[in-house]
CSV table of C-alpha atoms and ligand atoms in Angstrom, one decimal:
chain,number,residue,atom,x,y,z
A,1,MET,CA,18.7,-2.1,20.0
A,2,PHE,CA,17.8,-4.6,17.4
A,3,LEU,CA,18.5,-8.0,16.3
A,4,LEU,CA,18.5,-9.7,12.7
A,5,TYR,CA,16.5,-12.7,11.8
A,6,THR,CA,15.7,-13.8,8.4
A,7,GLY,CA,12.2,-13.1,7.7
A,8,PHE,CA,11.5,-11.7,11.3
A,9,THR,CA,12.0,-8.2,12.6
A,10,VAL,CA,12.6,-7.1,16.1
A,11,VAL,CA,10.9,-3.8,17.1
A,12,ASN,CA,11.5,-1.4,20.0
A,13,CYS,CA,8.3,-0.3,21.5
A,14,PRO,CA,8.1,3.1,23.5
A,15,GLU,CA,8.0,1.5,26.8
A,16,GLY,CA,11.4,-0.4,25.7
A,17,MET,CA,9.9,-3.8,25.2
A,18,VAL,CA,10.8,-5.6,22.2
A,19,ILE,CA,8.4,-7.5,19.8
A,20,TYR,CA,9.6,-10.3,17.6
A,21,MET,CA,7.2,-10.3,14.8
A,22,GLU,CA,7.2,-12.2,11.3
A,23,PHE,CA,7.2,-9.6,8.5
A,24,LYS,CA,4.5,-10.5,6.0
A,25,LYS,CA,2.8,-7.4,4.5
A,26,ILE,CA,3.8,-3.7,4.4
A,27,GLY,CA,1.8,-0.7,3.2
A,28,VAL,CA,3.1,2.2,1.3
A,29,LEU,CA,1.5,5.7,1.0
A,30,THR,CA,2.2,8.9,-0.6
A,31,SER,CA,1.1,12.0,1.4
A,32,GLY,CA,1.2,15.9,1.2
A,33,GLY,CA,2.1,17.6,-2.1
A,34,ASP,CA,2.7,15.1,-5.0
A,35,ALA,CA,6.1,15.0,-6.7
A,36,PRO,CA,7.3,13.3,-9.7
A,37,GLY,CA,9.3,10.1,-8.8
A,38,MET,CA,6.7,9.0,-6.2
A,39,ASN,CA,5.6,6.3,-8.4
A,40,ALA,CA,9.2,5.1,-9.0
A,41,VAL,CA,9.5,4.7,-5.0
A,42,ILE,CA,6.1,2.7,-5.1
A,43,ARG,CA,7.6,0.4,-7.7
A,44,ALA,CA,11.0,0.0,-5.9
A,45,VAL,CA,9.1,-0.6,-2.6
A,46,VAL,CA,6.8,-3.2,-4.3
A,47,ARG,CA,9.5,-5.0,-6.1
A,48,THR,CA,12.1,-5.1,-3.2
A,49,ALA,CA,9.6,-6.4,-0.8
A,50,GLY,CA,8.4,-9.1,-3.3
A,51,LYS,CA,11.8,-10.3,-3.6
A,52,ALA,CA,11.8,-10.8,0.1
A,53,GLY,CA,8.7,-12.6,0.1
A,54,VAL,CA,6.8,-9.9,1.6
A,55,GLU,CA,3.5,-8.5,0.4
A,56,THR,CA,2.9,-4.7,-0.4
A,57,VAL,CA,-0.4,-3.0,-0.1
A,58,GLY,CA,-1.0,0.4,-1.6
A,59,ILE,CA,-2.7,2.8,0.8
A,60,MET,CA,-4.7,5.3,-1.2
A,61,GLU,CA,-4.7,9.0,-0.5
A,62,GLY,CA,-2.2,9.0,2.2
A,63,TYR,CA,-3.1,8.9,5.9
A,64,GLN,CA,-6.8,9.4,5.0
A,65,GLY,CA,-6.6,5.9,3.2
A,66,LEU,CA,-5.0,4.5,6.1
A,67,MET,CA,-7.8,5.7,8.6
A,68,ASP,CA,-10.4,4.4,6.1
A,69,GLY,CA,-8.6,1.3,5.2
A,70,ASN,CA,-8.7,2.3,1.5
A,71,PHE,CA,-6.3,-0.2,0.1
A,72,VAL,CA,-5.1,-1.6,-3.3
A,73,GLU,CA,-3.3,-4.7,-3.8
A,74,LEU,CA,0.2,-4.1,-5.4
A,75,ASN,CA,2.4,-6.7,-7.1
A,76,SER,CA,5.3,-6.7,-9.5
A,77,GLU,CA,2.9,-6.5,-12.6
A,78,SER,CA,0.7,-3.8,-11.3
A,79,VAL,CA,3.8,-1.6,-11.0
A,80,SER,CA,5.1,-2.2,-14.3
A,81,ASN,CA,5.5,1.0,-16.5
A,82,ILE,CA,4.8,3.5,-13.6
A,83,ILE,CA,8.6,4.4,-13.3
A,84,SER,CA,8.1,7.0,-16.1
A,85,LYS,CA,4.8,8.4,-14.7
A,86,GLY,CA,4.4,11.8,-12.8
A,87,GLY,CA,2.0,12.4,-9.7
A,88,THR,CA,1.2,9.2,-7.7
A,89,MET,CA,-0.8,6.2,-8.6
A,90,LEU,CA,-1.9,6.0,-4.8
A,91,TYR,CA,-3.1,9.5,-4.9
A,92,THR,CA,-2.4,11.8,-1.9
A,93,ALA,CA,-4.6,13.9,0.4
A,94,ARG,CA,-4.3,16.2,3.5
A,95,ALA,CA,-5.8,14.5,6.2
A,96,ALA,CA,-6.1,16.7,9.3
A,97,GLU,CA,-7.9,14.0,11.5
A,98,PHE,CA,-4.7,12.0,11.3
A,99,LYS,CA,-3.1,14.6,13.7
A,100,GLU,CA,-5.8,13.7,16.4
A,101,LYS,CA,-6.0,10.6,18.6
A,102,SER,CA,-9.2,9.5,16.9
A,103,GLY,CA,-7.3,9.4,13.7
A,104,MET,CA,-4.4,7.5,15.1
A,105,ASP,CA,-6.8,5.0,16.9
A,106,LYS,CA,-8.6,4.4,13.5
A,107,ALA,CA,-5.4,3.8,11.6
A,108,LEU,CA,-3.9,1.5,14.3
A,109,LYS,CA,-7.2,-0.5,14.3
A,110,VAL,CA,-7.0,-0.8,10.3
A,111,CYS,CA,-3.3,-2.0,10.5
A,112,ARG,CA,-4.3,-4.7,13.1
A,113,GLU,CA,-7.3,-5.8,11.1
A,114,ASN,CA,-5.4,-6.0,7.8
A,115,ASN,CA,-2.2,-7.5,9.2
A,116,ILE,CA,0.0,-4.6,8.2
A,117,ASP,CA,3.3,-4.9,9.9
A,118,GLY,CA,5.1,-1.9,8.7
A,119,ILE,CA,4.5,1.2,6.5
A,120,ILE,CA,6.7,3.3,4.1
A,121,ALA,CA,5.5,6.9,4.0
A,122,ILE,CA,6.5,9.1,1.2
A,123,GLY,CA,6.1,12.9,1.3
A,124,GLY,CA,7.4,16.0,3.2
A,125,ASP,CA,7.8,17.1,6.8
A,126,GLY,CA,4.1,16.8,7.7
A,127,THR,CA,4.1,13.1,6.4
A,128,PHE,CA,7.2,12.6,8.6
A,129,ARG,CA,5.3,13.8,11.8
A,130,GLY,CA,2.7,11.2,10.9
A,131,ALA,CA,5.2,8.6,10.5
A,132,THR,CA,7.0,9.2,13.7
A,133,GLU,CA,3.6,9.0,15.5
A,134,LEU,CA,2.9,5.8,13.9
A,135,SER,CA,6.3,4.3,14.8
A,136,GLU,CA,5.7,5.6,18.6
A,137,ASN,CA,2.4,3.8,18.5
A,138,GLY,CA,4.0,0.5,17.5
A,139,ILE,CA,3.8,0.4,13.7
A,140,PRO,CA,7.2,0.3,12.2
A,141,THR,CA,7.5,3.1,9.8
A,142,ILE,CA,10.2,4.6,7.5
A,143,GLY,CA,9.8,7.9,5.9
A,144,LEU,CA,11.1,8.7,2.4
A,145,THR,CA,11.2,12.2,0.8
A,146,GLY,CA,9.0,13.0,-2.0
A,147,THR,CA,8.6,16.8,-2.4
A,148,ILE,CA,9.7,19.2,-5.1
A,149,ASP,CA,11.0,21.8,-2.8
A,150,ASN,CA,14.3,20.0,-1.7
A,151,ASP,CA,13.5,21.6,2.0
A,152,ILE,CA,14.3,18.7,4.2
A,153,THR,CA,17.5,20.0,5.9
A,154,ALA,CA,18.7,16.4,6.8
A,155,THR,CA,19.0,15.3,3.1
A,156,ASP,CA,20.9,16.7,0.3
A,157,TYR,CA,18.2,15.7,-2.2
A,158,THR,CA,14.4,15.1,-2.2
A,159,VAL,CA,12.6,13.1,-4.9
A,160,GLY,CA,10.9,15.3,-7.3
A,161,PHE,CA,13.5,18.3,-7.1
A,162,ASP,CA,15.2,17.6,-10.4
A,163,THR,CA,12.1,17.1,-12.5
A,164,ALA,CA,10.5,20.3,-11.0
A,165,MET,CA,13.7,22.2,-11.7
A,166,ASN,CA,13.7,21.2,-15.4
A,167,ALA,CA,10.2,22.3,-15.7
A,168,VAL,CA,11.1,25.6,-14.5
A,169,ILE,CA,14.0,26.0,-16.8
A,170,ASP,CA,11.8,25.1,-19.7
A,171,CYS,CA,9.2,27.6,-18.7
A,172,VAL,CA,11.6,30.2,-18.2
A,173,ASP,CA,13.5,29.7,-21.5
A,174,ARG,CA,10.1,30.2,-23.2
A,175,LEU,CA,9.4,33.3,-21.3
A,176,ARG,CA,12.9,34.4,-21.9
A,177,ASP,CA,12.3,34.2,-25.7
A,178,THR,CA,9.3,36.7,-25.5
A,179,CYS,CA,11.2,38.9,-23.4
A,180,GLU,CA,14.0,39.0,-25.8
A,181,SER,CA,11.6,39.8,-28.6
A,182,HIS,CA,9.9,42.5,-26.7
A,183,ALA,CA,12.7,43.9,-24.5
A,184,ARG,CA,11.1,43.1,-21.2
A,185,CYS,CA,12.1,41.9,-17.7
A,186,ILE,CA,10.1,38.8,-16.3
A,187,VAL,CA,9.8,38.4,-12.6
A,188,VAL,CA,9.2,34.5,-11.9
A,189,GLU,CA,7.9,33.2,-8.7
A,190,VAL,CA,8.5,29.7,-7.9
A,191,MET,CA,7.3,27.2,-5.4
A,192,GLY,CA,9.3,27.1,-2.0
A,193,ARG,CA,7.4,28.4,1.1
A,194,ASP,CA,10.5,27.9,3.4
A,195,ALA,CA,13.3,26.9,1.2
A,196,GLY,CA,14.7,28.8,-1.7
A,197,TYR,CA,16.5,26.1,-3.4
A,198,ILE,CA,14.2,26.0,-6.6
A,199,ALA,CA,14.7,29.8,-7.2
A,200,LEU,CA,18.3,29.9,-6.4
A,201,GLN,CA,19.2,27.0,-8.7
A,202,ALA,CA,16.8,27.8,-11.4
A,203,GLY,CA,18.1,31.3,-11.2
A,204,ILE,CA,21.6,30.3,-11.8
A,205,ALA,CA,20.3,27.9,-14.6
A,206,THR,CA,18.4,30.4,-16.4
A,207,GLY,CA,20.8,33.3,-16.2
A,208,ALA,CA,18.7,35.4,-13.7
A,209,ILE,CA,19.9,39.0,-13.0
A,210,GLY,CA,18.3,38.7,-9.5
A,211,ILE,CA,17.3,36.0,-7.1
A,212,VAL,CA,15.2,36.6,-4.2
A,213,ILE,CA,15.2,33.8,-1.4
A,214,LYS,CA,14.3,34.0,2.3
A,215,GLU,CA,17.8,32.6,3.3
A,216,VAL,CA,20.0,35.4,2.0
A,217,PRO,CA,19.3,39.2,2.3
A,218,PHE,CA,18.4,40.7,-1.1
A,219,ASP,CA,19.8,43.9,-2.3
A,220,GLU,CA,17.2,45.4,-4.6
A,221,SER,CA,19.0,48.7,-5.5
A,222,ALA,CA,22.1,46.6,-6.5
A,223,MET,CA,19.9,44.6,-8.7
A,224,ILE,CA,18.1,47.7,-10.2
A,225,GLU,CA,21.7,49.0,-11.1
A,226,ARG,CA,22.6,45.8,-12.7
A,227,ILE,CA,19.5,46.0,-14.9
A,228,ILE,CA,20.3,49.7,-16.0
A,229,LYS,CA,23.9,49.0,-16.7
A,230,SER,CA,23.1,45.9,-18.6
A,231,LYS,CA,20.4,47.7,-20.6
A,232,ALA,CA,22.8,50.4,-21.5
A,233,GLU,CA,25.4,47.7,-22.8
A,234,GLY,CA,22.6,46.4,-25.0
A,235,ARG,CA,20.8,43.7,-23.1
A,236,ARG,CA,17.2,43.4,-24.0
A,237,SER,CA,15.9,40.7,-21.8
A,238,PHE,CA,15.9,40.1,-18.0
A,239,VAL,CA,15.0,37.2,-15.7
A,240,VAL,CA,14.3,37.7,-11.9
A,241,MET,CA,13.7,34.6,-10.0
A,242,VAL,CA,11.8,34.8,-6.5
A,243,ALA,CA,10.7,32.1,-4.1
A,244,GLU,CA,6.9,32.1,-3.1
A,245,GLY,CA,7.9,32.3,0.6
A,246,VAL,CA,9.3,35.8,0.2
A,247,LYS,CA,6.8,38.4,1.2
A,248,ASP,CA,6.9,42.3,1.4
A,249,ALA,CA,6.4,44.5,4.7
A,250,GLU,CA,2.4,43.9,4.1
A,251,GLY,CA,2.7,40.2,3.7
A,252,LYS,CA,2.0,40.3,0.2
A,253,PRO,CA,4.1,38.3,-2.3
A,254,TYR,CA,7.4,40.1,-2.8
A,255,GLY,CA,7.7,39.5,-6.6
A,256,GLU,CA,4.6,41.5,-7.5
A,257,GLY,CA,5.7,44.8,-6.0
A,258,LEU,CA,9.2,44.1,-7.3
A,259,THR,CA,8.0,43.8,-10.9
A,260,LEU,CA,6.4,47.4,-10.5
A,261,ARG,CA,9.5,48.8,-9.1
A,262,ILE,CA,11.8,47.3,-11.7
A,263,GLU,CA,9.7,49.1,-14.4
A,264,GLN,CA,9.5,52.4,-12.6
A,265,ASN,CA,13.2,52.5,-11.9
A,266,THR,CA,14.6,50.9,-14.9
A,267,GLY,CA,12.3,51.8,-17.7
A,268,VAL,CA,12.2,48.2,-18.8
A,269,GLU,CA,8.8,46.9,-19.3
A,270,SER,CA,8.2,44.2,-16.6
A,271,ARG,CA,5.8,41.3,-16.0
A,272,PHE,CA,5.2,39.0,-13.2
A,273,ASN,CA,4.6,35.3,-13.6
A,274,ARG,CA,3.7,32.8,-11.1
A,275,LEU,CA,4.6,29.3,-12.3
A,276,ALA,CA,2.9,27.5,-9.3
A,277,HIS,CA,1.7,24.1,-9.9
A,278,ILE,CA,2.7,23.9,-13.6
A,279,ILE,CA,6.2,22.7,-12.4
A,280,ARG,CA,5.1,19.8,-10.2
A,281,GLY,CA,3.8,17.2,-12.8
A,282,GLY,CA,5.5,15.5,-15.6
A,283,SER,CA,7.8,12.4,-16.2
A,284,PRO,CA,10.5,12.1,-13.6
A,285,THR,CA,14.1,12.8,-14.9
A,286,LEU,CA,16.9,10.3,-14.6
A,287,ARG,CA,18.0,11.8,-11.4
A,288,ASP,CA,14.7,11.3,-9.9
A,289,ARG,CA,14.0,7.8,-11.1
A,290,LEU,CA,17.5,6.9,-9.7
A,291,ALA,CA,16.9,8.5,-6.3
A,292,ALA,CA,13.4,7.1,-6.0
A,293,SER,CA,14.5,3.6,-6.9
A,294,MET,CA,17.8,3.5,-4.4
A,295,MET,CA,15.8,5.1,-1.7
A,296,GLY,CA,12.8,2.9,-1.9
A,297,GLU,CA,14.8,-0.1,-2.1
A,298,ALA,CA,16.8,1.1,1.0
A,299,ALA,CA,13.6,1.8,2.9
A,300,VAL,CA,12.2,-1.7,2.6
A,301,LYS,CA,15.6,-3.3,3.6
A,302,LEU,CA,15.5,-1.0,6.7
A,303,LEU,CA,12.0,-2.0,7.6
A,304,LEU,CA,12.8,-5.7,7.1
A,305,ASP,CA,16.1,-5.2,9.4
A,306,GLY,CA,13.9,-4.2,12.2
A,307,LYS,CA,14.4,-0.4,11.8
A,308,SER,CA,11.7,2.0,12.4
A,309,ASN,CA,11.2,5.8,12.8
A,310,LEU,CA,13.8,6.7,10.4
A,311,VAL,CA,13.9,8.8,7.3
A,312,VAL,CA,15.9,7.8,4.2
A,313,CYS,CA,18.1,10.7,3.0
A,314,GLU,CA,20.9,11.2,0.7
A,315,ARG,CA,24.1,13.0,1.7
A,316,ASN,CA,27.4,13.3,-0.4
A,317,ALA,CA,25.8,10.9,-2.8
A,318,LYS,CA,25.2,8.1,-0.4
A,319,ILE,CA,22.0,6.8,1.2
A,320,VAL,CA,21.8,7.4,4.9
A,321,THR,CA,19.1,7.7,7.6
A,322,PHE,CA,18.3,9.9,10.4
A,323,GLU,CA,15.8,9.4,13.2
A,324,ILE,CA,12.7,11.2,12.1
A,325,ASN,CA,12.6,13.4,15.2
A,326,PHE,CA,16.1,14.5,14.8
A,327,ALA,CA,15.4,15.4,11.1
A,328,LEU,CA,12.3,17.3,11.9
A,329,THR,CA,14.0,19.1,14.8
A,330,LEU,CA,17.2,19.9,12.5
A,331,ASP,CA,14.8,21.3,10.0
A,332,LYS,CA,13.2,23.6,12.7
A,333,MET,CA,16.6,24.7,13.8
A,334,TYR,CA,17.7,25.6,10.3
A,335,LYS,CA,14.6,27.6,9.6
A,336,ASN,CA,14.9,29.4,12.9
A,337,LYS,CA,11.4,27.6,14.1
A,338,LEU,CA,12.7,26.0,17.2
A,339,LYS,CA,10.1,26.5,20.0
A,340,PRO,CA,11.2,26.3,23.9
A,341,GLY,CA,11.3,22.6,24.8
A,342,ASP,CA,12.0,21.3,21.2
A,343,LEU,CA,15.7,20.3,21.9
A,344,ASP,CA,14.7,18.8,25.4
A,345,ARG,CA,14.6,15.2,24.2
A,346,PHE,CA,18.1,15.4,22.5
A,347,SER,CA,21.6,15.0,24.1
A,348,HIS,CA,24.3,17.5,24.1
A,349,SER,CA,26.1,15.7,21.2
A,350,GLU,CA,23.1,15.3,19.3
A,351,ILE,CA,22.2,19.2,19.4
A,352,LYS,CA,25.8,19.7,18.4
A,353,ASP,CA,25.5,17.6,15.4
A,354,MET,CA,22.2,19.5,14.5
A,355,GLU,CA,24.0,22.6,14.8
A,356,VAL,CA,26.8,21.5,12.5
A,357,LEU,CA,24.3,20.2,9.9
A,358,ALA,CA,22.3,23.3,9.9
A,359,GLU,CA,25.4,25.5,9.4
A,360,ILE,CA,26.5,23.2,6.5
A,361,ARG,CA,23.3,23.9,4.8
A,362,ARG,CA,23.3,27.6,5.5
A,363,GLN,CA,26.8,27.8,4.2
A,364,GLU,CA,26.0,25.6,1.1
A,365,ILE,CA,23.2,28.2,0.3
A,366,ARG,CA,25.5,31.3,0.9
A,367,ASP,CA,28.1,29.9,-1.4
A,368,MET,CA,25.7,29.1,-4.1
A,369,TYR,CA,24.2,32.6,-3.9
A,370,ASN,CA,27.7,34.3,-4.0
A,371,ALA,CA,28.3,32.2,-7.0
A,372,ALA,CA,25.1,33.3,-8.5
A,373,LEU,CA,26.0,37.0,-7.9
A,374,SER,CA,29.3,36.4,-9.7
A,375,LEU,CA,27.5,35.2,-12.7
A,376,MET,CA,24.9,38.1,-13.0
B,401,ATP,P1,4.6,19.0,1.4
B,401,ATP,O1,6.0,19.4,1.7
B,401,ATP,O2,4.5,18.6,-0.1
B,401,ATP,O3,3.6,20.0,1.8
B,401,ATP,P2,3.8,17.3,3.6
B,401,ATP,O4,4.1,16.0,3.8
B,401,ATP,O5,4.7,18.2,4.6
B,401,ATP,O6,4.4,17.7,2.1
B,401,ATP,P3,1.4,18.1,4.9
B,401,ATP,O7,0.2,18.5,4.4
B,401,ATP,O8,2.2,19.0,6.0
B,401,ATP,O9,2.4,17.7,3.7
B,401,ATP,O10,1.3,16.7,5.7
B,401,ATP,C1,0.9,15.5,5.1
B,401,ATP,C2,-0.1,14.7,6.1
B,401,ATP,O11,0.7,14.3,7.1
B,401,ATP,C3,-1.2,15.6,6.7
B,401,ATP,O12,-2.4,15.8,5.9
B,401,ATP,C4,-1.6,14.8,8.0
B,401,ATP,O13,-2.4,13.6,7.5
B,401,ATP,C5,-0.1,14.1,8.4
B,401,ATP,N1,0.4,14.9,9.3
B,401,ATP,C6,0.9,16.1,9.5
B,401,ATP,N2,1.2,16.6,10.5
B,401,ATP,C7,0.9,15.7,11.4
B,401,ATP,C8,1.2,15.5,12.8
B,401,ATP,N3,1.8,16.4,13.6
B,401,ATP,N4,0.8,14.2,13.4
B,401,ATP,C9,0.3,13.5,12.7
B,401,ATP,N5,0.2,13.5,11.2
B,401,ATP,C10,0.5,14.6,10.6
């Protein structure tokens, strides 16, 4: 239940109480791995809040800064010209203590002392766990995706993905030039611990002859055959894309062993290349600047409308929201990581909705993978 008042918000407490509070100051933080577009979100938050007469403070280094009271004042001018900058002007950190009661107590005290009425937390699934904890402890919090992996199942898109993808394409195109000159195969490992979106889409976009992701079984001998056949037809260069999350039977990165086997079985000189963090920085693309701006604006309006414990998502080109716990549990369902009891708090129809959404994602990946195979 929520009611709307101009300049006021109504917050549901865990006990079911309703607090009527005037909204004067919100905090914004970036947490977990950085992603291009985080600055554009910060700018959108500050500008939207300012127009509504609400002050924004920047919380430095994610939840660490929230526990330490490490803040920076932000206003319309101080966020000028950051829309084009990669990284995050508020910096980021992994703050283990925030998962403990002592860390939460520190954060709540800091919020009280600094009159912070609500928080917008930008990051990945870990960041959203922190956001839901804050919401449940009485600080209205909205989560917003900032991660290059596009690995939040509830949303079609996470801020940072497009910029990272374009960086991958740029690197692989360069590697391809050398492979073509020397008649080589390059096996490229890209980020994505749990999700193969980067490897799959970059594989399609760079004309890979093989794509190895966790979500779809990989037929290595069929790929070896493709390379042998293409080589016989005159092709000189080959690209194979591997997601970092894929490991061999000994738990080692799959791409390293694969490189040796390609060379042994095809006679094509092969090299392994891990792109790692090189794809995470840089000026955000149009797609990321737009997504960041629209989502940042939406997040502030949600907070001012009295909403809390939600994550801002994009589905079918529209901005939508999910309850954070729903989104986190959907994610576990999709990644087959559900533990006993995880579904207990959800109704039958919510669980059904999760199953449908998880299946939509699985089908999307399978369809894209099949399309990629047709193009190899
Ligand atoms: P990325 O996808 O880039 O790794 P992330 O948001 O998932 O981003 P994490 O390091 O998992 O990155 O989480 C960021 C921060 O969120 C943690 O350092 C911690 O402060 C907070 N956090 C993570 N899990 C929890 C939790 N269960 N409860 C409270 N806070 C948490």
